[in-house]
Amino acid sequence: MSTNPLHLSPTPIALSLPKEKTYATIILIFSILVWAGLAISIVGAFYAALFAVIGWLSHGLLAAHLRAESVRVSERQLPQLHATFVRVCEKLGMTDIPSLYVVQAGGALNAFATKFAGRNFVVVNSDLLEAFGPESAEIEFILGHELGHLKSNHIFKRVLLAPGILLPLIGPAYLRACEASCDRHGAFVTSDLQGATRALLALGGGKAHGRLLDAESFAEQHNDERGFFISWHELSSPYPTLSQRAAKILAFTNPRFDTQPERHPLAYPLAMLTPGGRATSGGANTLIFVVIIGLLAAMAIPAFQKVRTASQEKVCINNERMIAAAVQQYTLENGKAPTGIADFSGPGKALETFPACVAGGQYQIDPQSDGTVKITCSVHGAHTY
Ligand SMILES: [Zn+2]
Ligand SMILES: [Zn+2]
């Protein structure tokens, strides 16, 4: 008899949360604008193409590392784990079975899913396997979670939506929704829902004692530990907190855990200043961030130069006014126009120091017969005063 209420539901439960789609739509609109901006700006298109190539190459190296250094699971290699994996894939309706690898990662309790050249990969750290065993409900949950990422096409979406994922608040909210959806995939495939919470407890408390921890009191931490910093952490984190994830699993069987504790209102403005993205896949996000900065710079530099040019012209015209006034004063006092700059400019004369054009222009002064003065700057052109 299954203890998993996701199995007992009379109608198939949509495993992905609706809010994941909502966030994705908003992020998609922003991302399309950024990609379009990059495409029409030559600098942006160049950077985007450059980083796409770099990203593709480094991702290819990661996949090569997996394929060459990690253990590929098959009927012959770790057959029990293989059987569990195939069973979990079937439960999720995945006919195309991804490649499953086990990797020794120095004790880290982690698993991930990725994609390269159209091929899906699921990677499980060996310590998870040692902690739970190849046929455990815990491993089913973890495999189901990672397959959820592949089934929901999260890897492709993370590239497509990359500019928007960097946005504060909404970016992390989207990533958290993805993880929560994948936890539901994991909970759906596991034969024992308590195995799912045990897996989460081990992620928090370590493989030796984590499984022995009390799931309910850990889930209660989500309600007990509140305040400004917890809220800020939650809002800027790409994962729901472990205690929240445990609470969500327990909530399937116990509505007491189906709570949404309030967040401190001051955490929102602080989270606005904390960019999104994900520290562990920071490489690609950092690259995209650089591309966006490059694009903004490419757009800002001409605008900045325009402002600079306009202000230089203003200073130049001011110079010309001073020169014209000095020429007119000389003409008035001497009854004739000056024949050289030295006539009206110098110590004790109308113009103490002869001004220079800030853009490096040279002044040509032509006193007119009607008393006006025409001054031509080699950079800024002719004006009459
Ligand atoms: Zn995940
Ligand atoms: Zn000038």
Coordinates of N, CA, C and O in Angstrom, one line a residue, residues 29-204:
I29 N 9.8 37.5 -20.7 CA 9.5 38.8 -21.4 C 10.8 39.7 -21.2 O 11.3 40.3 -22.2
F30 N 11.3 39.8 -20.0 CA 12.5 40.6 -19.8 C 13.6 40.1 -20.6 O 14.4 40.8 -21.2
S31 N 13.8 38.7 -20.6 CA 15.0 38.1 -21.2 C 14.9 38.4 -22.7 O 15.9 38.6 -23.4
I32 N 13.7 38.3 -23.3 CA 13.6 38.5 -24.8 C 14.0 39.9 -25.1 O 14.8 40.1 -26.1
L33 N 13.6 40.9 -24.2 CA 14.1 42.3 -24.5 C 15.6 42.4 -24.4 O 16.2 43.0 -25.3
V34 N 16.2 41.7 -23.5 CA 17.7 41.8 -23.4 C 18.3 41.1 -24.6 O 19.2 41.7 -25.2
W35 N 17.8 39.9 -24.9 CA 18.4 39.2 -26.1 C 18.2 40.0 -27.4 O 19.1 40.1 -28.2
A36 N 17.0 40.7 -27.5 CA 16.8 41.5 -28.7 C 17.8 42.7 -28.7 O 18.3 43.0 -29.7
G37 N 17.9 43.3 -27.5 CA 18.9 44.4 -27.4 C 20.3 44.0 -27.8 O 21.0 44.7 -28.5
L38 N 20.7 42.8 -27.3 CA 22.0 42.3 -27.7 C 22.1 42.0 -29.2 O 23.1 42.3 -29.8
A39 N 21.0 41.5 -29.7 CA 21.1 41.1 -31.2 C 21.2 42.4 -32.0 O 21.9 42.3 -33.0
I40 N 20.6 43.5 -31.6 CA 20.7 44.7 -32.5 C 21.9 45.5 -32.2 O 22.3 46.3 -33.1
S41 N 22.5 45.3 -31.1 CA 23.7 46.1 -30.8 C 24.9 45.2 -31.2 O 25.0 44.1 -30.9
I42 N 25.8 45.8 -32.1 CA 26.9 45.0 -32.6 C 27.8 44.5 -31.5 O 28.2 43.3 -31.5
V43 N 28.1 45.4 -30.5 CA 28.9 45.0 -29.4 C 28.3 43.9 -28.6 O 28.9 42.9 -28.3
G44 N 26.9 44.0 -28.4 CA 26.2 43.0 -27.6 C 26.2 41.7 -28.4 O 26.4 40.6 -27.7
A45 N 25.9 41.7 -29.7 CA 25.9 40.5 -30.4 C 27.2 39.8 -30.4 O 27.3 38.6 -30.3
F46 N 28.3 40.6 -30.5 CA 29.6 40.0 -30.4 C 29.9 39.3 -29.1 O 30.3 38.2 -29.1
Y47 N 29.6 40.0 -28.0 CA 29.8 39.4 -26.7 C 28.9 38.2 -26.5 O 29.4 37.2 -26.0
A48 N 27.7 38.3 -26.9 CA 26.7 37.2 -26.8 C 27.3 35.9 -27.5 O 27.3 34.8 -27.0
A49 N 27.7 36.2 -28.8 CA 28.3 35.1 -29.5 C 29.5 34.5 -28.9 O 29.7 33.3 -28.8
L50 N 30.4 35.4 -28.4 CA 31.7 35.0 -27.8 C 31.4 34.1 -26.6 O 31.9 33.0 -26.4
F51 N 30.5 34.6 -25.7 CA 30.2 33.9 -24.5 C 29.4 32.6 -24.7 O 29.5 31.6 -24.0
A52 N 28.6 32.6 -25.8 CA 27.9 31.4 -26.1 C 28.9 30.3 -26.5 O 28.8 29.2 -26.0
V53 N 29.9 30.7 -27.3 CA 31.0 29.7 -27.6 C 31.7 29.3 -26.4 O 31.9 28.1 -26.2
I54 N 32.2 30.2 -25.6 CA 32.9 29.9 -24.4 C 32.0 29.0 -23.5 O 32.5 28.0 -22.9
G55 N 30.8 29.3 -23.3 CA 29.9 28.6 -22.5 C 29.7 27.1 -23.0 O 29.8 26.2 -22.2
W56 N 29.6 27.0 -24.3 CA 29.4 25.7 -24.9 C 30.6 24.9 -24.8 O 30.5 23.7 -24.4
L57 N 31.8 25.5 -25.0 CA 33.1 24.7 -24.8 C 33.3 24.3 -23.4 O 33.6 23.1 -23.1
S58 N 33.0 25.2 -22.4 CA 33.2 24.8 -21.0 C 32.2 23.7 -20.6 O 32.5 22.8 -19.8
H59 N 31.0 23.8 -21.1 CA 30.0 22.8 -20.8 C 30.4 21.5 -21.4 O 30.2 20.4 -20.8
G60 N 30.9 21.5 -22.6 CA 31.4 20.3 -23.3 C 32.5 19.6 -22.4 O 32.5 18.4 -22.3
L61 N 33.4 20.4 -21.9 CA 34.5 19.9 -21.0 C 33.9 19.2 -19.8 O 34.3 18.2 -19.3
L62 N 32.9 19.9 -19.2 CA 32.2 19.3 -18.0 C 31.6 17.9 -18.3 O 31.8 17.0 -17.6
A63 N 30.9 17.9 -19.5 CA 30.3 16.7 -19.9 C 31.4 15.6 -20.2 O 31.2 14.4 -19.8
A64 N 32.5 16.0 -20.8 CA 33.6 15.1 -21.1 C 34.1 14.5 -19.8 O 34.4 13.3 -19.7
H65 N 34.3 15.4 -18.8 CA 34.8 15.0 -17.5 C 33.9 13.9 -16.9 O 34.4 12.9 -16.4
L66 N 32.6 14.2 -17.0 CA 31.6 13.2 -16.4 C 31.8 11.8 -17.2 O 31.9 10.8 -16.5
R67 N 31.8 11.9 -18.5 CA 31.8 10.7 -19.3 C 33.0 9.9 -19.1 O 33.0 8.7 -19.2
A68 N 34.2 10.6 -18.9 CA 35.4 9.9 -18.8 C 35.8 9.5 -17.4 O 36.5 8.5 -17.1
E69 N 35.5 10.4 -16.4 CA 36.0 10.2 -15.0 C 34.9 9.6 -14.1 O 35.3 9.1 -13.0
S70 N 33.7 9.7 -14.4 CA 32.6 9.2 -13.5 C 32.1 7.8 -14.0 O 32.4 7.4 -15.1
V71 N 31.4 7.1 -13.1 CA 31.0 5.7 -13.4 C 29.6 5.8 -14.1 O 28.6 6.3 -13.5
R72 N 29.5 5.3 -15.3 CA 28.2 5.3 -16.0 C 27.4 4.1 -15.5 O 27.9 2.9 -15.6
V73 N 26.2 4.3 -15.1 CA 25.4 3.3 -14.5 C 24.6 2.6 -15.6 O 24.2 3.2 -16.6
S74 N 24.6 1.2 -15.6 CA 24.0 0.5 -16.6 C 23.5 -0.9 -16.0 O 23.6 -1.1 -14.8
E75 N 23.0 -1.7 -16.9 CA 22.5 -3.1 -16.4 C 23.7 -3.8 -15.7 O 23.5 -4.6 -14.8
R76 N 24.9 -3.6 -16.3 CA 26.1 -4.3 -15.8 C 26.8 -3.5 -14.6 O 27.5 -4.1 -13.8
Q77 N 26.6 -2.2 -14.7 CA 27.3 -1.4 -13.7 C 26.3 -0.8 -12.7 O 25.4 -0.1 -13.1
L78 N 26.5 -1.2 -11.4 CA 25.5 -0.8 -10.4 C 24.1 -1.1 -10.8 O 23.2 -0.2 -11.0
P79 N 23.8 -2.4 -11.1 CA 22.5 -2.8 -11.7 C 21.3 -2.4 -10.8 O 20.2 -2.1 -11.4
Q80 N 21.4 -2.4 -9.5 CA 20.3 -2.1 -8.7 C 19.9 -0.6 -8.8 O 18.7 -0.3 -9.0
L81 N 20.9 0.2 -8.9 CA 20.7 1.7 -9.1 C 20.1 1.9 -10.5 O 19.2 2.7 -10.6
H82 N 20.6 1.1 -11.4 CA 20.1 1.3 -12.8 C 18.6 0.9 -12.8 O 17.8 1.7 -13.4
A83 N 18.2 -0.2 -12.1 CA 16.8 -0.6 -12.1 C 16.0 0.5 -11.4 O 14.9 0.8 -11.9
T84 N 16.5 1.1 -10.3 CA 15.7 2.1 -9.7 C 15.5 3.3 -10.6 O 14.4 3.9 -10.7
F85 N 16.6 3.6 -11.3 CA 16.6 4.8 -12.2 C 15.6 4.6 -13.3 O 14.7 5.5 -13.6
V86 N 15.6 3.4 -13.9 CA 14.7 3.1 -15.0 C 13.2 3.2 -14.5 O 12.3 3.7 -15.2
R87 N 13.0 2.6 -13.3 CA 11.7 2.6 -12.7 C 11.2 4.1 -12.5 O 10.0 4.4 -12.8
V88 N 12.1 4.9 -12.0 CA 11.7 6.3 -11.7 C 11.4 7.0 -13.0 O 10.5 7.8 -13.1
C89 N 12.2 6.8 -14.0 CA 12.0 7.4 -15.3 C 10.6 7.0 -15.9 O 9.9 7.9 -16.4
E90 N 10.3 5.7 -15.7 CA 9.0 5.2 -16.3 C 7.8 5.9 -15.5 O 6.8 6.3 -16.1
K91 N 8.0 6.1 -14.2 CA 6.9 6.7 -13.4 C 6.7 8.1 -13.9 O 5.5 8.6 -13.9
L92 N 7.7 8.8 -14.4 CA 7.6 10.1 -14.8 C 7.3 10.2 -16.3 O 7.2 11.3 -16.9
G93 N 7.1 9.0 -16.9 CA 6.7 9.0 -18.3 C 7.9 9.4 -19.2 O 7.6 9.9 -20.4
M94 N 9.1 9.2 -18.8 CA 10.2 9.5 -19.6 C 10.7 8.3 -20.4 O 11.3 7.3 -19.8
T95 N 10.4 8.2 -21.7 CA 10.8 7.0 -22.4 C 12.3 7.1 -22.8 O 12.9 6.0 -23.0
D96 N 12.8 8.3 -23.0 CA 14.2 8.4 -23.3 C 15.0 8.5 -22.0 O 15.0 9.5 -21.3
I97 N 15.6 7.4 -21.7 CA 16.3 7.3 -20.4 C 17.6 8.1 -20.4 O 18.5 7.8 -21.3
P98 N 17.8 9.1 -19.6 CA 19.0 9.9 -19.6 C 20.2 9.0 -19.1 O 20.0 7.9 -18.6
S99 N 21.4 9.5 -19.3 CA 22.6 8.8 -18.8 C 22.8 9.1 -17.4 O 22.7 10.3 -17.0
L100 N 22.9 8.1 -16.6 CA 23.1 8.3 -15.1 C 24.6 8.0 -14.8 O 25.1 7.0 -15.2
Y101 N 25.2 8.9 -14.0 CA 26.6 8.7 -13.6 C 26.7 8.8 -12.1 O 25.9 9.6 -11.5
V102 N 27.6 8.1 -11.5 CA 27.9 8.2 -10.1 C 29.3 8.8 -10.1 O 30.3 8.4 -10.8
V103 N 29.5 9.9 -9.2 CA 30.8 10.5 -9.1 C 31.2 10.7 -7.7 O 30.3 10.9 -6.8
Q104 N 32.4 10.5 -7.4 CA 33.0 10.6 -6.1 C 33.4 12.1 -5.9 O 34.2 12.6 -6.7
A105 N 32.7 12.8 -5.0 CA 32.9 14.2 -5.0 C 33.4 14.7 -3.6 O 32.9 15.7 -3.1
G106 N 34.2 13.9 -2.9 CA 34.8 14.3 -1.7 C 33.8 14.5 -0.5 O 34.0 15.3 0.3
G107 N 32.8 13.7 -0.6 CA 31.9 13.7 0.6 C 30.7 14.6 0.4 O 29.8 14.6 1.3
A108 N 30.6 15.5 -0.6 CA 29.5 16.4 -0.8 C 28.2 15.6 -1.1 O 28.3 14.7 -1.9
L109 N 27.1 15.9 -0.4 CA 25.9 15.2 -0.7 C 25.1 16.0 -1.7 O 24.5 17.0 -1.4
N110 N 25.3 15.6 -3.0 CA 24.7 16.4 -4.1 C 24.4 15.6 -5.3 O 24.9 14.5 -5.4
A111 N 23.5 16.1 -6.0 CA 23.1 15.4 -7.3 C 22.8 16.6 -8.3 O 22.4 17.6 -7.8
F112 N 22.9 16.4 -9.5 CA 22.5 17.4 -10.5 C 22.1 16.8 -11.8 O 22.5 15.6 -12.1
A113 N 21.4 17.6 -12.6 CA 21.0 17.1 -13.9 C 21.6 18.2 -14.9 O 21.6 19.4 -14.6
T114 N 22.0 17.7 -16.0 CA 22.5 18.7 -17.1 C 22.2 18.1 -18.4 O 21.7 16.9 -18.6
K115 N 22.6 18.8 -19.4 CA 22.3 18.5 -20.8 C 23.5 19.0 -21.7 O 24.0 20.1 -21.4
F116 N 23.9 18.1 -22.6 CA 24.9 18.6 -23.5 C 24.7 17.9 -24.8 O 24.6 16.7 -24.9
A117 N 24.7 18.7 -25.9 CA 24.6 18.2 -27.3 C 23.4 17.3 -27.4 O 23.5 16.2 -27.9
G118 N 22.3 17.7 -26.8 CA 21.0 16.9 -26.9 C 20.9 15.7 -26.0 O 19.9 15.0 -26.0
R119 N 22.0 15.5 -25.2 CA 22.0 14.3 -24.3 C 21.8 14.7 -22.9 O 22.3 15.7 -22.4
N120 N 20.9 14.0 -22.2 CA 20.6 14.3 -20.8 C 21.4 13.5 -19.9 O 21.7 12.3 -20.1
F121 N 21.9 14.2 -18.8 CA 22.7 13.5 -17.8 C 22.1 13.8 -16.4 O 21.7 14.9 -16.1
V122 N 22.2 12.7 -15.6 CA 21.9 12.8 -14.2 C 23.1 12.3 -13.5 O 23.7 11.3 -13.8
V123 N 23.6 13.1 -12.5 CA 24.8 12.8 -11.8 C 24.5 12.7 -10.3 O 23.8 13.6 -9.8
V124 N 24.9 11.6 -9.7 CA 24.6 11.4 -8.3 C 26.0 11.2 -7.6 O 26.8 10.4 -8.0
N125 N 26.2 12.0 -6.6 CA 27.5 11.8 -5.8 C 27.5 10.5 -5.1 O 26.4 10.1 -4.6
S126 N 28.6 9.9 -5.1 CA 28.7 8.5 -4.5 C 28.3 8.5 -3.0 O 27.7 7.5 -2.5
D127 N 28.5 9.6 -2.3 CA 28.1 9.7 -0.9 C 26.6 9.5 -0.7 O 26.2 9.0 0.3
L128 N 25.9 10.0 -1.6 CA 24.4 9.9 -1.5 C 24.0 8.4 -1.6 O 23.2 7.9 -0.9
L129 N 24.7 7.8 -2.5 CA 24.4 6.3 -2.8 C 24.8 5.5 -1.6 O 24.1 4.6 -1.1
E130 N 26.0 5.9 -1.0 CA 26.4 5.2 0.2 C 25.5 5.4 1.4 O 25.2 4.5 2.2
A131 N 25.0 6.7 1.5 CA 24.2 7.0 2.6 C 22.8 6.3 2.6 O 22.3 5.9 3.6
F132 N 22.3 6.1 1.4 CA 20.9 5.7 1.3 C 20.7 4.3 0.7 O 19.7 3.6 0.9
G133 N 21.7 3.9 -0.2 CA 21.5 2.6 -0.8 C 20.8 2.7 -2.2 O 20.0 3.7 -2.3
P134 N 21.1 1.9 -3.1 CA 20.6 2.1 -4.5 C 19.1 1.9 -4.7 O 18.6 2.3 -5.8
E135 N 18.5 1.2 -3.8 CA 17.0 1.0 -4.0 C 16.2 1.7 -3.0 O 15.0 1.4 -2.9
S136 N 16.7 2.7 -2.3 CA 16.0 3.3 -1.2 C 15.0 4.3 -1.7 O 15.1 4.8 -2.9
A137 N 14.1 4.6 -0.9 CA 13.1 5.7 -1.2 C 13.8 7.1 -1.3 O 13.4 7.9 -2.1
E138 N 14.9 7.2 -0.6 CA 15.7 8.5 -0.6 C 16.3 8.7 -2.0 O 16.2 9.8 -2.6
I139 N 16.9 7.6 -2.5 CA 17.5 7.7 -3.9 C 16.4 7.9 -4.9 O 16.6 8.7 -5.9
E140 N 15.3 7.3 -4.7 CA 14.1 7.5 -5.7 C 13.8 9.0 -5.7 O 13.5 9.6 -6.7
F141 N 13.7 9.6 -4.5 CA 13.3 11.0 -4.4 C 14.3 11.9 -5.1 O 14.0 12.7 -5.9
I142 N 15.6 11.6 -4.8 CA 16.7 12.4 -5.4 C 16.7 12.3 -6.9 O 16.8 13.3 -7.7
L143 N 16.6 11.0 -7.4 CA 16.6 10.8 -8.9 C 15.3 11.5 -9.5 O 15.4 12.1 -10.5
G144 N 14.2 11.4 -8.8 CA 12.9 12.0 -9.3 C 13.1 13.5 -9.4 O 12.6 14.1 -10.3
H145 N 13.7 14.1 -8.3 CA 14.0 15.5 -8.3 C 14.8 15.9 -9.5 O 14.4 16.9 -10.3
E146 N 15.9 15.3 -9.8 CA 16.8 15.6 -10.9 C 16.1 15.4 -12.2 O 16.2 16.2 -13.2
L147 N 15.4 14.3 -12.3 CA 14.6 14.0 -13.6 C 13.5 15.1 -13.8 O 13.2 15.4 -14.9
G148 N 13.0 15.6 -12.7 CA 12.1 16.7 -12.8 C 12.7 17.9 -13.5 O 12.0 18.5 -14.4
H149 N 14.0 18.2 -13.2 CA 14.6 19.3 -13.9 C 14.7 19.0 -15.4 O 14.5 19.9 -16.2
L150 N 15.0 17.7 -15.8 CA 15.1 17.4 -17.2 C 13.7 17.4 -17.9 O 13.6 17.9 -19.0
K151 N 12.8 16.8 -17.2 CA 11.4 16.7 -17.8 C 10.8 18.2 -18.0 O 10.1 18.4 -18.9
S152 N 11.1 19.1 -17.1 CA 10.6 20.4 -17.2 C 11.5 21.3 -18.0 O 11.3 22.5 -18.2
N153 N 12.5 20.7 -18.6 CA 13.4 21.4 -19.5 C 14.1 22.6 -18.8 O 14.3 23.7 -19.4
H154 N 14.4 22.5 -17.6 CA 15.0 23.6 -16.8 C 16.4 24.0 -17.3 O 16.7 25.2 -17.1
I155 N 17.1 23.0 -17.9 CA 18.5 23.4 -18.2 C 18.5 24.3 -19.4 O 19.2 25.3 -19.4
F156 N 17.6 24.0 -20.4 CA 17.5 24.9 -21.6 C 16.9 26.3 -21.1 O 17.4 27.4 -21.5
K157 N 15.9 26.2 -20.3 CA 15.2 27.5 -19.8 C 16.2 28.3 -19.1 O 16.1 29.6 -19.1
R158 N 17.1 27.7 -18.3 CA 18.1 28.5 -17.5 C 19.0 29.4 -18.5 O 19.4 30.5 -18.1
V159 N 19.3 28.8 -19.7 CA 20.0 29.6 -20.6 C 19.2 30.7 -21.3 O 19.5 31.9 -21.3
L160 N 18.0 30.3 -21.7 CA 17.1 31.2 -22.4 C 16.7 32.4 -21.4 O 16.6 33.5 -21.8
L161 N 16.4 32.0 -20.2 CA 15.9 33.0 -19.2 C 17.1 33.7 -18.4 O 16.8 34.4 -17.5
A162 N 18.3 33.4 -18.8 CA 19.5 33.8 -18.0 C 19.4 35.3 -17.6 O 19.7 35.7 -16.5
P163 N 19.1 36.2 -18.6 CA 19.2 37.6 -18.2 C 18.2 37.9 -17.1 O 18.5 38.7 -16.2
G164 N 17.0 37.3 -17.2 CA 15.9 37.6 -16.2 C 16.2 36.9 -14.9 O 15.8 37.5 -13.8
I165 N 16.9 35.8 -14.9 CA 17.2 35.1 -13.7 C 18.1 36.0 -12.8 O 18.1 35.8 -11.6
L166 N 18.9 36.8 -13.5 CA 19.8 37.7 -12.7 C 19.0 38.8 -12.0 O 19.6 39.5 -11.1
L167 N 17.8 39.0 -12.3 CA 17.0 40.1 -11.6 C 16.8 39.7 -10.2 O 16.6 38.5 -9.8
P168 N 16.9 40.7 -9.3 CA 16.6 40.4 -7.9 C 15.1 40.0 -7.7 O 14.3 40.2 -8.5
L169 N 14.8 39.3 -6.6 CA 13.5 38.9 -6.2 C 12.9 37.9 -7.1 O 12.7 36.7 -6.8
I170 N 12.6 38.3 -8.4 CA 11.9 37.4 -9.3 C 12.8 36.3 -9.8 O 12.3 35.1 -9.9
G171 N 14.1 36.6 -10.0 CA 15.0 35.5 -10.5 C 15.1 34.4 -9.4 O 14.8 33.2 -9.8
P172 N 15.5 34.7 -8.2 CA 15.5 33.6 -7.2 C 14.2 33.0 -6.9 O 14.1 31.8 -6.7
A173 N 13.1 33.8 -7.0 CA 11.7 33.2 -6.8 C 11.5 32.1 -7.9 O 10.9 31.1 -7.6
Y174 N 11.9 32.4 -9.1 CA 11.7 31.4 -10.2 C 12.5 30.1 -9.9 O 11.9 29.0 -10.0
L175 N 13.7 30.3 -9.5 CA 14.6 29.2 -9.2 C 14.0 28.3 -8.1 O 14.0 27.1 -8.1
R176 N 13.5 29.0 -7.1 CA 12.9 28.3 -5.9 C 11.7 27.5 -6.3 O 11.5 26.4 -5.9
A177 N 10.9 28.2 -7.2 CA 9.7 27.5 -7.7 C 10.1 26.2 -8.5 O 9.4 25.2 -8.4
C178 N 11.2 26.3 -9.3 CA 11.6 25.1 -10.0 C 12.0 24.0 -9.1 O 11.7 22.9 -9.3
E179 N 12.8 24.4 -8.0 CA 13.2 23.4 -7.1 C 12.0 22.8 -6.3 O 12.0 21.5 -6.1
A180 N 11.1 23.6 -6.0 CA 9.9 23.1 -5.3 C 9.1 22.1 -6.2 O 8.6 21.1 -5.8
S181 N 9.0 22.5 -7.5 CA 8.3 21.6 -8.5 C 9.1 20.3 -8.6 O 8.4 19.2 -8.6
C182 N 10.4 20.3 -8.6 CA 11.2 19.1 -8.7 C 11.1 18.3 -7.4 O 11.1 17.0 -7.5
D183 N 11.0 18.9 -6.3 CA 10.7 18.1 -5.1 C 9.4 17.4 -5.2 O 9.3 16.2 -4.7
R184 N 8.4 18.0 -5.9 CA 7.1 17.3 -6.1 C 7.3 16.1 -7.0 O 6.7 15.1 -6.9
H185 N 8.2 16.3 -8.0 CA 8.5 15.1 -8.9 C 9.1 14.0 -8.1 O 8.8 12.8 -8.2
G186 N 10.0 14.4 -7.2 CA 10.7 13.4 -6.3 C 9.7 12.7 -5.4 O 9.8 11.5 -5.3
A187 N 8.8 13.5 -4.8 CA 7.8 12.9 -3.9 C 6.9 12.0 -4.7 O 6.4 11.0 -4.1
F188 N 6.6 12.4 -5.9 CA 5.7 11.6 -6.7 C 6.3 10.2 -7.0 O 5.6 9.2 -7.0
V189 N 7.6 10.1 -7.3 CA 8.2 8.8 -7.7 C 8.6 8.0 -6.5 O 8.8 6.8 -6.7
T190 N 8.8 8.6 -5.3 CA 9.3 7.8 -4.2 C 8.2 6.8 -3.7 O 7.0 7.1 -3.7
S191 N 8.7 5.6 -3.4 CA 7.7 4.6 -2.9 C 7.3 4.9 -1.4 O 6.3 4.4 -1.0
D192 N 8.1 5.7 -0.7 CA 7.8 6.0 0.7 C 8.1 7.5 0.9 O 9.3 8.0 0.8
L193 N 7.1 8.3 1.2 CA 7.2 9.7 1.3 C 8.2 10.1 2.4 O 8.8 11.1 2.3
Q194 N 8.2 9.3 3.4 CA 9.2 9.6 4.5 C 10.6 9.5 4.0 O 11.5 10.1 4.6
G195 N 10.8 8.7 3.0 CA 12.2 8.6 2.4 C 12.6 10.0 1.9 O 13.7 10.4 1.9
A196 N 11.6 10.7 1.3 CA 11.9 12.0 0.8 C 12.3 13.0 1.9 O 13.3 13.7 1.7
T197 N 11.7 13.0 3.0 CA 12.1 13.9 4.1 C 13.4 13.4 4.7 O 14.3 14.2 5.0
R198 N 13.6 12.1 4.7 CA 14.9 11.6 5.2 C 16.1 12.0 4.3 O 17.1 12.4 4.8
A199 N 15.8 12.0 3.0 CA 16.8 12.5 2.1 C 17.2 14.0 2.4 O 18.3 14.4 2.5
L200 N 16.1 14.8 2.6 CA 16.3 16.2 2.9 C 17.0 16.4 4.2 O 17.9 17.3 4.4
L201 N 16.7 15.6 5.2 CA 17.4 15.7 6.5 C 18.8 15.4 6.4 O 19.7 16.0 7.0
A202 N 19.2 14.4 5.6 CA 20.6 14.0 5.4 C 21.3 15.2 4.7 O 22.5 15.4 5.0
L203 N 20.7 15.9 3.8 CA 21.3 17.0 3.1 C 21.6 18.1 4.2 O 22.6 18.8 4.1
G204 N 20.8 18.2 5.2 CA 21.1 19.2 6.2 C 21.9 18.7 7.3 O 22.8 19.4 7.8

